[in-house]
């Protein structure tokens, strides 16, 4: 049975619909990546699931955590889930931490709220958590303020706070985007280790396909408020079916292989106020037919275990999307 | 290729933390940089935050006078900031920043903004400005009907095109791009990177491309300079540096980039954080995080040593280039 099950989740802000029916399941201990460009709704999906969107957001559909409904749940119920069952970390750690409170005190608060620890036990646990996430000399540094730590260390502290409630699911929203390359590698490594040790599930939201490949088992690609493709990491990258997924992969330069001219996706992400008719990707898609411009493809189960929402899925993407002109003129 | 810009012994330092009770601390942001920028090339500068890459970019443009060291433009020393000669040179050099929305005036239409430098420098007769602006807009891939738009009505990629068009208005010879695509989505990022590459081919522009994104740098730049704490640790042709990094820091940096679909293959996980420029480690600045470091690295700062057409600053390389280790990473 899946840990969390999102069914037909729709969100609109002031009458502008930004999520158009998201269906997603996360199993126990599973790590799933959510990729897509800015504005595609990958963060909104989870903010909506946790009841963290502002009042003016209209939410419909269902999000169940082991059978318990979270959409329109009472504040008390949600507060038990948030932090305790599902924890979330964000892109910018320094703005998530309270700058005028010592790190230890902020960890204490989580431990008191979610685990009922206090005093010396809470402090010992806080030190253990800081050790776990790799803060050097945690015993002496627990009483420092957030500004006395570097960006990478602040993200480690955020992870420690998220772990304080012993959650079943960690939602990491672009956790490494603001960090330097070598620090990003450290944090990805830490997330993988912690998941291995605690068996918690993870949703990793990122536009960095490399980072997603490093820590996830499965990934869902989102475009304009819909999931357009979903599959296991290996399958998804070896054999992407949706033209947007293929375009996304082609647009990202590689560190290996011949140097080449990048392959951009023409056009821009559509404005949610003026979504094109039919498939939202059709104006940018080389495969689009008249049918694509009038009807909306559903996300359908594929024989290889994945799901694709496209009327003309790509068969052999490497051949179709790598014209000879891609090689750089010397 | 002739040398367009040459820096020798370039240093920059800032004094911070001066209060009534505290002695000021001196931060050396850029330290003894020797660098040649050749005509018509795209030189990439990579490094982590605090490595001094942006400071170096501003110094190469001459908008930040160096604390020490010399800069020559086509063989002649860079004039002092504010002088008429310096001002004339501004036309030939332009800067593109990461955040286009911050670089644009949100109360001016984009056509007015692209035309503004033409007006200021008086290069084009007033009545010809409109034509020149639409020519520039076409060059960067903006539609003529977008001329009357304001920056907030454009997408991030289009805004960055406006910034590029404005930089091109003066027909510059030299462009410093400081993280120009970092704020853009991947599909748009590729459009802007290709635009910069086409400008190099068509206009013969020379560029310095500052970025922390190694993948973009490898595919765009001809030559790459790797910086660590204000110094150059490695320099060489882009394809060679990423295929066969020599300096242990470059090796770690290259291996830290997860590849799409495969994640991390063989990887060197660096311990610790990039050190603070205010408390620079002795000897080789990288030694506290380096797995090859020994007592000698702690004591002696390595010089940049040339080996055919590549440069690297590492004591271990001087003894014997550690080929086994290099092979291990790329196995």
XYZ file of C-alpha atoms in Angstrom, chain A residues 37-38 150-153 156 180-186 188-189 207-211 213-214 233-234 237 248 251-269 284 328-329, chain B residues 47-49 155 158 185-191 193-194 197-198 214-222 238-239 242 249 252-254 256-264 267 269-274 289:
98
model
C 10.677 24.010 -15.034
C 9.643 26.874 -12.788
C 27.867 28.194 6.220
C 25.099 27.632 3.665
C 25.807 23.917 3.374
C 25.824 23.521 7.155
C 22.359 20.131 7.195
C 28.060 25.031 -4.478
C 28.812 21.938 -6.554
C 31.041 20.197 -4.021
C 28.624 20.977 -1.167
C 25.671 19.824 -3.261
C 27.407 16.461 -3.679
C 27.820 16.255 0.109
C 22.930 14.486 -1.856
C 25.187 11.915 -0.257
C 15.034 20.966 -11.925
C 18.460 19.305 -11.798
C 18.025 15.947 -13.535
C 21.477 14.870 -12.402
C 20.655 15.407 -8.733
C 19.168 10.623 -10.759
C 21.577 10.526 -7.828
C 14.975 6.529 -13.280
C 16.784 4.074 -15.547
C 16.475 8.450 -18.930
C 14.410 18.559 -21.395
C 18.604 20.825 -23.508
C 20.945 19.862 -20.709
C 24.597 19.796 -21.682
C 26.698 16.827 -20.637
C 30.096 16.654 -18.996
C 30.985 13.559 -21.029
C 30.977 12.889 -24.744
C 31.614 15.311 -27.589
C 31.052 19.008 -27.086
C 27.911 19.991 -28.877
C 25.572 22.810 -29.528
C 22.734 22.758 -26.981
C 19.268 21.784 -28.168
C 16.808 24.254 -26.687
C 13.064 23.685 -26.575
C 11.551 26.404 -28.744
C 9.190 28.901 -27.211
C 8.461 29.399 -23.537
C 6.470 27.829 -20.732
C 6.433 23.819 -28.552
C 29.633 21.934 -32.783
C 31.226 23.453 -35.826
C 34.777 28.102 -9.052
C 32.604 27.999 -5.964
C 31.140 31.033 -4.243
C 9.762 35.926 -19.575
C 13.418 37.205 -23.092
C 15.084 27.352 -16.766
C 16.988 24.621 -18.571
C 15.076 24.805 -21.855
C 15.528 28.590 -21.956
C 19.110 28.380 -20.720
C 20.031 26.445 -23.868
C 18.510 29.195 -26.042
C 23.792 29.832 -24.417
C 23.358 29.204 -28.146
C 27.847 31.150 -29.077
C 26.359 32.522 -32.316
C 30.389 23.127 -15.344
C 28.163 21.508 -17.967
C 27.349 24.804 -19.644
C 30.960 25.994 -19.430
C 32.273 22.831 -21.035
C 29.924 23.086 -23.992
C 30.330 26.824 -24.588
C 33.875 27.829 -23.667
C 37.113 27.309 -25.532
C 37.648 23.106 -22.012
C 37.359 19.576 -23.370
C 36.828 18.178 -17.972
C 40.209 20.360 -6.692
C 36.591 16.794 -7.127
C 34.597 19.556 -8.808
C 34.132 17.562 -12.017
C 30.684 16.247 -7.965
C 28.406 16.927 -10.942
C 25.784 14.178 -11.093
C 24.968 13.124 -14.630
C 21.377 12.782 -15.778
C 20.231 9.173 -15.630
C 23.306 7.831 -13.915
C 23.711 10.039 -10.863
C 27.190 10.019 -9.395
C 33.149 10.469 -7.055
C 33.493 13.625 -1.885
C 35.295 16.630 -0.465
C 35.302 17.004 3.272
C 34.512 20.353 4.816
C 33.330 23.632 3.417
C 35.056 26.042 1.070
C 40.156 19.466 1.891
